[in-house]
Tab-separated table of C-alpha atoms and ligand atoms in Angstrom:
chain	number	residue	atom	x	y	z
O	1	MET	CA	41.147	-7.858	-5.940
O	2	SER	CA	42.890	-10.621	-4.122
O	3	GLU	CA	44.005	-13.631	-6.138
O	4	THR	CA	43.550	-16.033	-3.236
O	5	ALA	CA	40.056	-14.751	-2.531
O	6	ILE	CA	39.114	-15.554	-6.099
O	7	SER	CA	40.551	-19.040	-6.057
O	8	ILE	CA	39.030	-19.876	-2.676
O	9	TRP	CA	35.628	-18.648	-3.859
O	10	LYS	CA	36.048	-20.637	-7.052
O	11	ALA	CA	36.547	-23.776	-5.015
O	12	CYS	CA	33.462	-22.917	-2.954
O	13	LEU	CA	31.449	-22.339	-6.098
O	14	GLN	CA	32.428	-25.707	-7.483
O	15	TYR	CA	31.078	-27.382	-4.382
O	16	ILE	CA	27.916	-25.257	-4.406
O	17	ARG	CA	27.299	-25.838	-8.096
O	18	ASP	CA	27.408	-29.583	-7.529
O	19	ASN	CA	24.739	-29.328	-4.914
O	20	ILE	CA	22.099	-27.014	-6.295
O	21	SER	CA	20.212	-26.682	-9.563
O	22	GLU	CA	22.003	-25.029	-12.456
O	23	LYS	CA	19.294	-22.381	-12.681
O	24	SER	CA	19.655	-21.361	-9.058
O	25	TYR	CA	23.411	-21.390	-9.393
O	26	LEU	CA	23.328	-19.050	-12.377
O	27	THR	CA	20.806	-16.744	-10.761
O	28	TRP	CA	22.187	-16.482	-7.289
O	29	PHE	CA	25.873	-17.369	-7.399
O	30	GLN	CA	27.244	-16.337	-10.741
O	31	PRO	CA	26.812	-12.600	-10.075
O	32	ILE	CA	28.785	-12.820	-6.828
O	33	LYS	CA	32.386	-11.614	-6.800
O	34	ALA	CA	35.037	-12.542	-4.273
O	35	VAL	CA	36.816	-9.388	-3.146
O	36	LYS	CA	39.040	-10.109	-0.173
O	37	LEU	CA	40.475	-12.867	1.958
O	38	GLN	CA	42.066	-12.026	5.257
O	39	ASP	CA	42.609	-14.376	8.211
O	40	LYS	CA	40.073	-16.867	6.924
O	41	VAL	CA	37.521	-14.113	6.474
O	42	LEU	CA	36.253	-14.136	2.930
O	43	THR	CA	34.481	-11.035	1.626
O	44	ILE	CA	32.073	-11.516	-1.233
O	45	GLN	CA	30.282	-8.814	-3.098
O	46	VAL	CA	26.587	-9.217	-3.887
O	47	PRO	CA	24.596	-6.968	-6.231
O	48	SER	CA	22.014	-5.857	-3.708
O	49	LYS	CA	20.700	-6.258	-0.213
O	50	PHE	CA	17.992	-8.425	-1.650
O	51	TYR	CA	20.628	-10.870	-2.869
O	52	TYR	CA	22.125	-11.006	0.564
O	53	GLU	CA	18.725	-11.627	2.164
O	54	TYR	CA	17.881	-14.270	-0.362
O	55	LEU	CA	21.208	-16.055	0.074
O	56	GLU	CA	20.848	-15.882	3.796
O	57	GLU	CA	17.387	-17.335	3.754
O	58	ASN	CA	17.976	-20.041	1.205
O	59	TYR	CA	21.612	-20.948	0.790
O	60	ILE	CA	23.421	-20.173	4.007
O	61	LYS	CA	23.849	-23.858	4.893
O	62	ILE	CA	25.484	-24.779	1.645
O	63	ILE	CA	27.675	-21.671	1.639
O	64	LYS	CA	28.789	-22.527	5.137
O	65	SER	CA	29.693	-26.111	4.219
O	66	ALA	CA	31.587	-24.893	1.174
O	67	LEU	CA	33.554	-22.405	3.262
O	68	ILE	CA	34.405	-24.923	5.962
O	69	LYS	CA	35.528	-27.376	3.299
O	70	THR	CA	37.876	-24.888	1.677
O	71	LEU	CA	39.018	-22.704	4.581
O	72	GLY	CA	38.467	-24.838	7.643
O	73	LYS	CA	36.332	-24.415	10.735
O	74	GLU	CA	37.325	-20.813	11.511
O	75	ALA	CA	36.036	-19.618	8.160
O	76	LYS	CA	33.969	-16.456	8.237
O	77	LEU	CA	31.973	-14.680	5.595
O	78	VAL	CA	31.476	-10.985	5.035
O	79	TYR	CA	28.988	-9.681	2.521
O	80	SER	CA	29.595	-6.456	0.757
O	81	ILE	CA	26.613	-4.923	-0.936
O	82	MET	CA	26.912	-2.991	-4.165
O	83	MET	CA	25.161	0.322	-4.382
O	84	GLU	CA	24.936	2.955	-7.024
O	85	LYS	CA	26.995	6.047	-6.309
O	86	SER	CA	23.983	8.308	-6.345
O	87	GLN	CA	22.215	6.391	-3.651
O	88	GLN	CA	25.189	6.175	-1.331
O	89	THR	CA	23.899	6.951	2.091
O	90	ASP	CA	25.786	7.405	5.271
O	91	ALA	CA	24.408	4.162	6.595
O	92	PRO	CA	26.977	2.728	8.947
O	93	PRO	CA	28.267	-0.811	8.460
O	94	TYR	CA	26.131	-3.028	10.598
O	95	THR	CA	26.285	-6.495	12.011
O	96	VAL	CA	23.726	-9.148	11.286
O	97	ASN	CA	23.289	-12.777	12.051
O	98	ILE	CA	24.384	-14.842	9.129
O	99	SER	CA	23.601	-18.061	10.869
O	100	SER	CA	23.077	-19.069	14.437
O	101	SER	CA	26.767	-19.608	15.042
O	102	GLN	CA	28.269	-16.853	12.962
O	103	LYS	CA	28.073	-13.133	12.895
O	104	ALA	CA	29.195	-11.148	9.952
O	105	GLN	CA	29.562	-7.549	9.118
O	106	ILE	CA	27.766	-6.141	6.178
O	107	LYS	CA	29.545	-3.246	4.664
O	108	VAL	CA	27.682	-0.986	2.353
O	109	GLN	CA	30.315	0.262	0.030
O	110	GLU	CA	30.510	2.434	-3.006
O	111	VAL	CA	30.940	0.564	-6.237
O	112	ASP	CA	30.832	1.905	-9.742
O	113	ALA	CA	29.347	-1.195	-11.280
O	114	PRO	CA	25.730	-1.098	-12.425
O	115	LEU	CA	23.191	-2.265	-9.941
O	116	TYR	CA	21.613	-4.813	-12.211
O	117	MET	CA	23.228	-7.767	-13.849
O	118	GLU	CA	22.288	-8.354	-17.432
O	119	ARG	CA	19.960	-11.257	-17.729
O	120	GLY	CA	17.018	-12.402	-19.746
O	121	VAL	CA	14.237	-11.019	-17.645
O	122	LYS	CA	10.776	-12.174	-18.510
O	123	ASN	CA	8.724	-9.055	-18.528
O	124	PRO	CA	4.994	-9.453	-18.024
O	125	PHE	CA	4.354	-6.064	-19.618
O	126	ILE	CA	6.830	-6.304	-22.430
O	127	ILE	CA	5.958	-4.526	-25.648
O	128	PRO	CA	6.352	-7.117	-28.392
O	129	GLY	CA	8.698	-6.440	-31.257
O	130	LEU	CA	11.079	-4.249	-29.355
O	131	GLN	CA	14.633	-5.376	-28.875
O	132	LYS	CA	15.387	-3.244	-25.905
O	133	LEU	CA	13.611	-3.893	-22.688
O	134	LYS	CA	10.820	-1.395	-22.700
O	135	ILE	CA	8.037	-1.390	-20.240
O	136	ASP	CA	4.540	-0.171	-20.863
O	137	SER	CA	3.683	1.872	-17.789
O	138	GLN	CA	0.029	0.796	-17.798
O	139	LEU	CA	-0.877	4.371	-16.878
O	140	ASN	CA	-4.283	5.777	-17.689
O	141	THR	CA	-3.727	9.098	-19.434
O	142	ASN	CA	-7.170	10.333	-18.396
O	143	TYR	CA	-6.116	10.501	-14.773
O	144	THR	CA	-3.897	13.561	-14.582
O	145	PHE	CA	-3.089	16.152	-11.937
O	146	ASP	CA	-4.779	18.763	-14.096
O	147	ASN	CA	-8.162	17.148	-13.746
O	148	PHE	CA	-7.683	16.045	-10.157
O	149	ILE	CA	-9.519	18.798	-8.316
O	150	GLU	CA	-7.810	19.959	-5.163
O	151	GLY	CA	-9.773	20.328	-1.944
O	152	ASP	CA	-9.253	20.118	1.813
O	153	SER	CA	-10.053	16.427	1.621
O	154	ASN	CA	-7.119	15.536	-0.621
O	155	ARG	CA	-4.691	18.456	-0.313
O	156	LEU	CA	-1.924	16.668	1.554
O	157	ALA	CA	-2.011	13.556	-0.634
O	158	ARG	CA	-2.103	15.639	-3.789
O	159	SER	CA	0.787	17.877	-2.865
O	160	ALA	CA	2.906	14.967	-1.613
O	161	GLY	CA	2.199	13.323	-4.967
O	162	LYS	CA	3.350	16.414	-6.836
O	163	GLN	CA	6.573	16.605	-4.872
O	164	ILE	CA	7.272	12.945	-5.438
O	165	ALA	CA	6.767	13.362	-9.159
O	166	LYS	CA	9.469	16.032	-9.173
O	167	ARG	CA	11.930	13.894	-7.253
O	168	PRO	CA	10.835	10.250	-7.259
O	169	GLY	CA	12.669	8.366	-4.517
O	170	GLY	CA	14.278	11.605	-3.402
O	171	THR	CA	11.783	12.774	-0.800
O	172	SER	CA	10.975	11.320	2.582
O	173	PHE	CA	7.583	10.259	1.203
O	174	ASN	CA	8.757	6.770	0.351
O	175	PRO	CA	6.582	4.850	0.262
O	176	LEU	CA	3.668	7.192	-0.274
O	177	PHE	CA	0.730	5.350	1.218
O	178	ILE	CA	-2.641	6.809	0.164
O	179	TYR	CA	-5.750	5.439	1.823
O	180	SER	CA	-9.468	6.159	1.772
O	181	SER	CA	-12.778	4.410	1.331
O	182	VAL	CA	-13.887	3.694	-2.219
O	183	GLY	CA	-14.449	6.247	-4.917
O	184	LEU	CA	-12.479	9.098	-3.394
O	185	GLY	CA	-9.656	9.353	-5.902
O	186	LYS	CA	-6.824	7.006	-4.857
O	187	THR	CA	-6.495	5.363	-8.240
O	188	HIS	CA	-6.800	8.668	-10.055
O	189	LEU	CA	-4.079	10.267	-7.946
O	190	ALA	CA	-1.789	7.245	-8.229
O	191	HIS	CA	-1.973	7.405	-12.045
O	192	ALA	CA	-1.474	11.162	-11.983
O	193	ILE	CA	1.786	10.779	-10.047
O	194	GLY	CA	3.042	8.121	-12.458
O	195	LEU	CA	2.163	10.230	-15.495
O	196	GLU	CA	3.868	13.270	-14.027
O	197	VAL	CA	7.065	11.306	-13.306
O	198	LYS	CA	7.053	10.184	-16.939
O	199	ARG	CA	6.366	13.699	-18.189
O	200	ILE	CA	9.296	15.166	-16.290
O	201	GLN	CA	11.695	12.248	-16.810
O	202	PRO	CA	10.549	10.161	-19.771
O	203	GLU	CA	13.511	7.817	-19.406
O	204	LYS	CA	12.298	6.599	-15.997
O	205	THR	CA	10.674	3.207	-15.829
O	206	VAL	CA	7.280	3.687	-14.238
O	207	LEU	CA	4.816	0.885	-13.676
O	208	TYR	CA	1.236	0.912	-12.454
O	209	VAL	CA	-0.134	-2.407	-11.310
O	210	SER	CA	-3.212	-3.389	-9.366
O	211	THR	CA	-2.525	-5.696	-6.450
O	212	GLU	CA	-4.916	-8.194	-7.966
O	213	LYS	CA	-2.847	-8.362	-11.130
O	214	PHE	CA	0.372	-8.513	-9.142
O	215	CYS	CA	-0.946	-11.525	-7.197
O	216	GLN	CA	-2.060	-13.224	-10.401
O	217	GLN	CA	1.297	-12.698	-12.086
O	218	PHE	CA	3.075	-14.038	-9.071
O	219	GLN	CA	0.944	-17.176	-9.048
O	220	GLU	CA	1.615	-17.746	-12.727
O	221	ALA	CA	5.336	-17.137	-12.268
O	222	THR	CA	5.435	-19.632	-9.430
O	223	LYS	CA	3.589	-22.244	-11.472
O	224	SER	CA	5.939	-21.901	-14.414
O	225	ASN	CA	9.051	-21.681	-12.245
O	226	ASN	CA	9.757	-18.087	-13.172
O	227	ARG	CA	9.698	-16.656	-9.696
O	228	ASN	CA	13.133	-15.111	-10.006
O	229	ASP	CA	12.313	-13.470	-13.302
O	230	PHE	CA	9.194	-12.049	-11.749
O	231	ILE	CA	11.179	-10.610	-8.855
O	232	HIS	CA	13.873	-9.244	-11.110
O	233	PHE	CA	11.361	-7.620	-13.365
O	234	TYR	CA	9.802	-5.688	-10.523
O	235	GLN	CA	13.184	-4.784	-9.106
O	236	MET	CA	14.033	-2.944	-12.309
O	237	ILE	CA	11.232	-0.412	-11.939
O	238	ASP	CA	12.107	3.167	-10.950
O	239	THR	CA	8.658	4.205	-9.779
O	240	LEU	CA	6.290	1.429	-8.802
O	241	VAL	CA	2.610	2.148	-8.192
O	242	VAL	CA	0.687	-0.677	-6.533
O	243	ASP	CA	-3.027	0.015	-6.303
O	244	ASP	CA	-5.264	-1.479	-3.600
O	245	ILE	CA	-2.506	-3.124	-1.611
O	246	HIS	CA	-5.065	-4.315	0.974
O	247	PHE	CA	-5.814	-7.127	-1.504
O	248	ILE	CA	-2.558	-8.720	-0.419
O	249	SER	CA	-4.235	-9.567	2.883
O	250	GLY	CA	-4.025	-13.258	3.729
O	251	LYS	CA	-1.754	-14.063	0.769
O	252	LYS	CA	1.448	-15.186	2.425
O	253	GLY	CA	3.561	-16.030	-0.593
O	254	THR	CA	2.722	-12.793	-2.365
O	255	GLN	CA	3.451	-10.823	0.787
O	256	GLU	CA	6.856	-12.391	1.030
O	257	VAL	CA	7.775	-11.664	-2.546
O	258	PHE	CA	6.442	-8.133	-2.277
O	259	PHE	CA	8.527	-7.671	0.850
O	260	HIS	CA	11.688	-8.480	-1.090
O	261	ILE	CA	10.746	-6.266	-4.010
O	262	PHE	CA	9.848	-3.442	-1.664
O	263	ASN	CA	13.161	-3.729	0.186
O	264	HIS	CA	15.162	-3.776	-2.964
O	265	LEU	CA	13.434	-0.779	-4.506
O	266	HIS	CA	13.446	1.236	-1.327
O	267	GLN	CA	17.074	0.518	-0.668
O	268	SER	CA	17.983	1.470	-4.222
O	269	GLY	CA	16.269	4.819	-3.824
O	270	LYS	CA	13.358	3.924	-6.091
O	271	GLN	CA	9.895	5.348	-5.444
O	272	ILE	CA	7.016	3.222	-4.221
O	273	ILE	CA	3.406	4.430	-4.189
O	274	LEU	CA	0.729	2.342	-2.532
O	275	THR	CA	-3.009	2.807	-2.210
O	276	SER	CA	-5.321	1.024	0.170
O	277	ASP	CA	-8.843	1.123	1.520
O	278	LYS	CA	-7.441	1.090	5.053
O	279	SER	CA	-4.630	2.817	6.899
O	280	PRO	CA	-1.521	0.679	7.506
O	281	VAL	CA	-2.543	-0.020	11.105
O	282	ASP	CA	-6.008	-1.159	10.084
O	283	ILE	CA	-4.960	-3.622	7.398
O	284	GLN	CA	-5.696	-7.153	8.537
O	285	ASP	CA	-3.761	-10.331	7.820
O	286	VAL	CA	-0.633	-8.720	6.524
O	287	GLU	CA	2.762	-9.524	8.006
O	288	GLN	CA	4.009	-7.028	10.557
O	289	ARG	CA	7.297	-6.467	8.739
O	290	LEU	CA	5.375	-5.280	5.672
O	291	ILE	CA	3.007	-3.082	7.685
O	292	SER	CA	5.951	-1.432	9.361
O	293	ARG	CA	7.488	-0.695	5.970
O	294	PHE	CA	4.203	0.799	4.749
O	295	LYS	CA	4.619	3.325	7.543
O	296	TRP	CA	8.186	4.304	6.670
O	297	GLY	CA	7.256	7.178	4.393
O	298	LEU	CA	4.059	9.204	4.427
O	299	SER	CA	0.614	7.715	5.046
O	300	THR	CA	-2.123	10.077	4.095
O	301	GLU	CA	-5.878	9.768	3.984
O	302	ILE	CA	-8.159	11.169	1.307
O	303	GLN	CA	-11.368	12.198	2.997
O	304	SER	CA	-14.844	12.721	1.641
O	305	PRO	CA	-14.904	15.930	-0.390
O	306	ASP	CA	-16.603	19.007	1.027
O	307	TYR	CA	-19.378	20.873	-0.784
O	308	ALA	CA	-17.053	23.263	-2.634
O	309	THR	CA	-14.895	20.433	-3.928
O	310	ARG	CA	-17.941	18.435	-5.000
O	311	LEU	CA	-19.203	21.435	-6.903
O	312	SER	CA	-15.839	21.946	-8.654
O	313	ILE	CA	-15.688	18.303	-9.635
O	314	LEU	CA	-19.198	18.496	-11.097
O	315	ARG	CA	-18.335	21.659	-13.031
O	316	GLN	CA	-15.236	20.065	-14.460
O	317	LYS	CA	-17.056	16.937	-15.515
O	318	MET	CA	-19.832	18.978	-17.069
O	319	GLU	CA	-17.324	20.943	-19.092
O	320	PHE	CA	-15.586	17.758	-20.156
O	321	ASP	CA	-18.879	16.251	-21.350
O	322	GLY	CA	-19.881	19.488	-23.047
O	323	MET	CA	-23.031	19.761	-20.947
O	324	LYS	CA	-24.720	22.766	-19.476
O	325	LEU	CA	-26.565	22.477	-16.184
O	326	SER	CA	-28.160	25.252	-14.208
O	327	GLU	CA	-26.556	26.418	-10.963
O	328	GLU	CA	-29.634	25.263	-9.133
O	329	VAL	CA	-29.225	21.705	-10.432
O	330	LEU	CA	-25.498	21.593	-9.693
O	331	ASP	CA	-26.129	22.873	-6.203
O	332	TYR	CA	-28.763	20.218	-5.617
O	333	ILE	CA	-26.481	17.376	-6.697
O	334	ALA	CA	-23.482	18.684	-4.758
O	335	LYS	CA	-25.596	19.116	-1.628
O	336	ASN	CA	-27.111	15.679	-1.761
O	337	ILE	CA	-24.480	13.283	-3.059
O	338	LYS	CA	-21.863	13.503	-0.372
O	339	THR	CA	-20.032	10.347	0.309
O	340	ASN	CA	-18.160	9.463	-2.776
O	341	ILE	CA	-16.941	10.970	-6.018
O	342	ARG	CA	-17.654	7.957	-8.131
O	343	GLU	CA	-21.283	8.268	-7.044
O	344	LEU	CA	-21.217	11.968	-7.819
O	345	GLU	CA	-20.038	11.245	-11.355
O	346	GLY	CA	-22.530	8.407	-11.619
O	347	SER	CA	-25.410	10.702	-10.673
O	348	LEU	CA	-24.416	13.209	-13.283
O	349	ASN	CA	-24.222	10.457	-15.896
O	350	SER	CA	-27.638	9.085	-15.064
O	351	ILE	CA	-29.169	12.548	-15.203
O	352	ILE	CA	-27.632	13.136	-18.595
O	353	ALA	CA	-28.815	9.719	-19.783
O	354	GLN	CA	-32.359	10.350	-18.547
O	355	ALA	CA	-32.525	13.710	-20.246
O	356	THR	CA	-31.155	12.392	-23.540
O	357	PHE	CA	-33.364	9.312	-23.694
O	358	ASN	CA	-36.543	11.133	-22.853
O	359	LYS	CA	-35.551	14.245	-24.759
O	360	LYS	CA	-36.266	16.273	-21.667
O	361	GLU	CA	-34.685	19.391	-20.381
O	362	ILE	CA	-32.632	18.948	-17.239
O	363	THR	CA	-34.808	20.591	-14.642
O	364	LEU	CA	-34.520	20.397	-10.906
O	365	GLU	CA	-37.598	18.204	-10.891
O	366	LEU	CA	-36.042	15.675	-13.234
O	367	VAL	CA	-32.880	15.648	-11.144
O	368	GLU	CA	-34.772	15.119	-7.915
O	369	LYS	CA	-36.637	12.225	-9.432
O	370	THR	CA	-33.543	10.625	-10.932
O	371	LEU	CA	-31.582	10.889	-7.732
O	372	SER	CA	-34.336	10.042	-5.270
O	373	ASN	CA	-33.108	6.496	-4.847
O	374	LEU	CA	-29.539	7.420	-4.193
O	375	ILE	CA	-30.443	10.197	-1.841
O	376	THR	CA	-32.750	8.255	0.444
O	377	ASN	CA	-30.002	5.670	0.699
O	378	SER	CA	-27.360	8.119	1.612
O	379	LYS	CA	-29.652	9.808	4.130
O	380	LYS	CA	-29.745	6.504	5.953
O	381	ASP	CA	-25.988	6.663	6.398
O	382	ILE	CA	-25.200	6.369	10.061
O	383	THR	CA	-22.434	8.686	11.200
O	384	ILE	CA	-20.173	8.450	14.230
O	385	ASP	CA	-21.625	11.688	15.565
O	386	TYR	CA	-25.097	10.263	15.288
O	387	ILE	CA	-24.062	7.092	17.127
O	388	GLN	CA	-22.497	9.091	19.955
O	389	LYS	CA	-25.604	11.221	20.302
O	390	LEU	CA	-27.860	8.190	20.431
O	391	ILE	CA	-25.707	6.519	23.080
O	392	CYS	CA	-25.573	9.699	25.163
O	393	ASP	CA	-29.363	10.005	25.032
O	394	TYR	CA	-29.838	6.361	25.861
O	395	PHE	CA	-27.539	6.348	28.900
O	396	LYS	CA	-28.314	9.964	29.837
O	397	LEU	CA	-24.721	11.117	29.524
O	398	SER	CA	-23.250	14.288	28.117
O	399	LEU	CA	-20.993	14.000	25.074
O	400	ASP	CA	-18.095	15.370	27.146
O	401	THR	CA	-18.526	12.624	29.703
O	402	LEU	CA	-18.701	9.960	27.009
O	403	GLN	CA	-15.476	11.227	25.480
O	404	SER	CA	-13.710	11.929	28.778
O	405	LYS	CA	-10.817	9.947	30.189
O	406	THR	CA	-12.859	8.574	33.067
O	407	ARG	CA	-12.582	4.865	33.796
O	408	LYS	CA	-15.918	4.554	35.537
O	409	ARG	CA	-17.327	1.252	34.417
O	410	ASP	CA	-20.682	2.504	33.093
O	411	ILE	CA	-19.091	5.245	31.070
O	412	VAL	CA	-16.369	2.985	29.749
O	413	GLN	CA	-19.057	0.577	28.561
O	414	ALA	CA	-21.059	3.320	26.884
O	415	ARG	CA	-17.910	4.483	25.121
O	416	GLN	CA	-17.108	0.959	24.042
O	417	LEU	CA	-20.611	0.589	22.644
O	418	ALA	CA	-20.157	3.767	20.643
O	419	MET	CA	-16.953	2.388	19.176
O	420	TYR	CA	-18.555	-0.964	18.478
O	421	PHE	CA	-21.459	0.571	16.556
O	422	ALA	CA	-19.174	2.951	14.711
O	423	LYS	CA	-17.167	-0.048	13.526
O	424	LYS	CA	-20.355	-1.895	12.627
O	425	TYR	CA	-22.212	0.830	10.803
O	426	THR	CA	-19.643	3.193	9.323
O	427	THR	CA	-16.741	2.676	6.968
O	428	ALA	CA	-14.438	4.755	9.160
O	429	SER	CA	-11.068	3.242	10.029
O	430	LEU	CA	-10.328	2.087	13.556
O	431	SER	CA	-7.982	5.000	14.075
O	432	SER	CA	-10.509	7.463	12.775
O	433	ILE	CA	-13.207	6.019	15.068
O	434	GLY	CA	-10.861	6.249	18.038
O	435	ASN	CA	-9.940	9.764	17.158
O	436	GLN	CA	-13.567	10.893	16.974
O	437	ILE	CA	-14.650	9.128	20.150
O	438	GLY	CA	-12.446	10.831	22.719
O	439	LYS	CA	-9.096	10.772	20.894
O	440	ARG	CA	-8.309	7.128	21.529
O	441	ASP	CA	-6.013	4.991	19.374
O	442	HIS	CA	-6.976	2.165	17.046
O	443	ALA	CA	-5.988	-0.529	19.570
O	444	THR	CA	-8.508	0.844	22.066
O	445	VAL	CA	-11.251	0.598	19.450
O	446	LEU	CA	-10.273	-2.956	18.587
O	447	HIS	CA	-10.325	-3.840	22.270
O	448	ALA	CA	-13.731	-2.170	22.683
O	449	CYS	CA	-15.230	-4.244	19.863
O	450	LYS	CA	-13.912	-7.455	21.408
O	451	THR	CA	-15.207	-6.481	24.862
O	452	VAL	CA	-18.671	-5.743	23.499
O	453	ASP	CA	-18.713	-9.111	21.720
O	454	ASN	CA	-17.715	-10.859	24.959
O	455	LEU	CA	-20.184	-9.026	27.175
O	456	PHE	CA	-22.930	-9.643	24.652
O	457	GLU	CA	-22.396	-13.368	25.170
O	458	THR	CA	-22.032	-13.312	28.954
O	459	ASP	CA	-24.069	-10.420	30.337
O	460	LYS	CA	-27.833	-10.411	29.827
O	461	LEU	CA	-28.406	-6.784	30.721
O	462	PHE	CA	-25.620	-5.686	28.444
O	463	LYS	CA	-27.045	-7.802	25.665
O	464	SER	CA	-30.353	-5.993	25.975
O	465	TYR	CA	-28.570	-2.619	25.661
O	466	VAL	CA	-26.906	-3.753	22.455
O	467	GLU	CA	-30.157	-5.019	20.991
O	468	ASP	CA	-32.062	-1.887	21.969
O	469	LEU	CA	-29.476	0.425	20.509
O	470	ASN	CA	-29.201	-1.646	17.379
O	471	LYS	CA	-32.940	-1.347	16.812
O	472	LYS	CA	-32.878	2.388	17.317
O	473	LEU	CA	-29.990	2.789	14.927
O	474	ILE	CA	-31.517	0.923	12.033
O	475	SER	CA	-35.072	2.042	12.455
O	476	ASP	CA	-34.348	5.796	12.484
P	1	ADP	P1	-10.700	5.104	-5.578
P	1	ADP	O1	-9.497	4.533	-6.256
P	1	ADP	O2	-10.361	5.818	-4.300
P	1	ADP	O3	-11.809	4.128	-5.386
P	1	ADP	P2	-10.968	6.606	-8.044
P	1	ADP	O4	-9.604	7.158	-8.170
P	1	ADP	O5	-11.311	5.447	-8.889
P	1	ADP	O6	-11.280	6.255	-6.518
P	1	ADP	O7	-11.996	7.793	-8.264
P	1	ADP	C1	-13.358	7.602	-8.601
P	1	ADP	C2	-13.766	8.608	-9.654
P	1	ADP	O8	-13.765	9.902	-9.093
P	1	ADP	C3	-12.804	8.639	-10.813
P	1	ADP	O9	-13.526	8.765	-11.998
P	1	ADP	C4	-11.973	9.871	-10.575
P	1	ADP	O10	-11.533	10.457	-11.775
P	1	ADP	C5	-12.918	10.772	-9.845
P	1	ADP	N1	-12.229	11.642	-8.884
P	1	ADP	C6	-11.801	11.301	-7.656
P	1	ADP	N2	-11.209	12.342	-7.035
P	1	ADP	C7	-11.261	13.363	-7.900
P	1	ADP	C8	-10.835	14.725	-7.860
P	1	ADP	N3	-10.223	15.222	-6.766
P	1	ADP	N4	-11.068	15.494	-8.931
P	1	ADP	C9	-11.689	14.994	-10.011
P	1	ADP	N5	-12.129	13.744	-10.131
P	1	ADP	C10	-11.930	12.923	-9.093
P	2	MG	MG1	-9.160	2.530	-6.849
């Protein structure tokens, strides 16, 4: 280590310390080490890329003044980022803008030092009474892989989850982004992955957090001036599970802080698992730089379970509750409750409750009666196929024509109407709608919805089509 580098940096630090709060100084500047000075180019070593980004965003002006004061106008700064040996990648050194007038090289170099500086981190999940920092994973031990029934609808997500649990951070599934509509098993699977990581490597720090809780904690940390502690706490996690990330929509501050945490973890080879009710491209009001990171690893959808999977889930639950139901009854429930597993479990519970309260045997008749409400509701569910059929009948088109690539105005409009109603009446994602209506992408669907809205306002004939179709859809 160069003596002059150290003394020059010391002089810089003195100037910086005089100009910022002591807390910021200790957090952001004390961990920095000066490593080299050559031709007025000072190299400083920062503990992580996050540090570099944070310094760049918040302190570049003051660092620049300090450097010019001590080294003169030609002063230049090079950051060197510490990485753990194990996560050394062959990432080439790259150049970034440090400020508008300066360019600097960032070298990612191998350093033996630990990635984290020791500091008093305030841990929102700390277990009281323990000296050593120990984090309660917040995992629900009821949600395991063993009782997560595999089916076509969840096979990819489940097996990606299993692989991740064997090598967290070591697969290309980072982040793992699991999405589906409600009640299809995202939360269950997310817990199962966390539990499995812990089972295989108990020393790993795993944390499950709902996005709602994450947002709340961040707000509290900001209020009490503990933002850095909050960030540092999350940056210490080895496997971070964030459930229902779509909740971050519209929350700018939380998105920013999550962005930094995400970058740090990802860059340090830590595993991130996210769940959402929409695919990354369909999430609204989330910064593009976050969305693009969500897509870095594997995004996978859990679909509605097929009949066989529904039946297996019912059997498992029955066994767990120590109940016996006839095949006929199981078949009836599995055939009729289709959309969502939470509902499937709910139906079984209400049947059991009915039978116990009224001391009745569970007959098909009792089941039909108990479920009649749910079933008429789900029969009303409007599907994309149904919408396409209705539109084809209405405009006297064949399904092939509707889905074809033709740009004839009438057909384009019919297709756009199909997309519009699919968006309005189903829970399918934009990409899934596009895919089902002639293999279009999500942007086409979004455009279709906007066009229909516009034409509805400006074109009387078109408006009457929309109203007609709407009536037909809800009355059937
Ligand atoms: P989501 O988070 O997608 O809304 P959950 O994970 O909360 O859904 O799942 C709803 C219920 O369905 C939970 O009780 C869960 O245990 C159960 N469940 C979901 N998928 C499966 C599955 N493949 N096998 C067994 N139970 C499941
Ligand atoms: Mg959930």
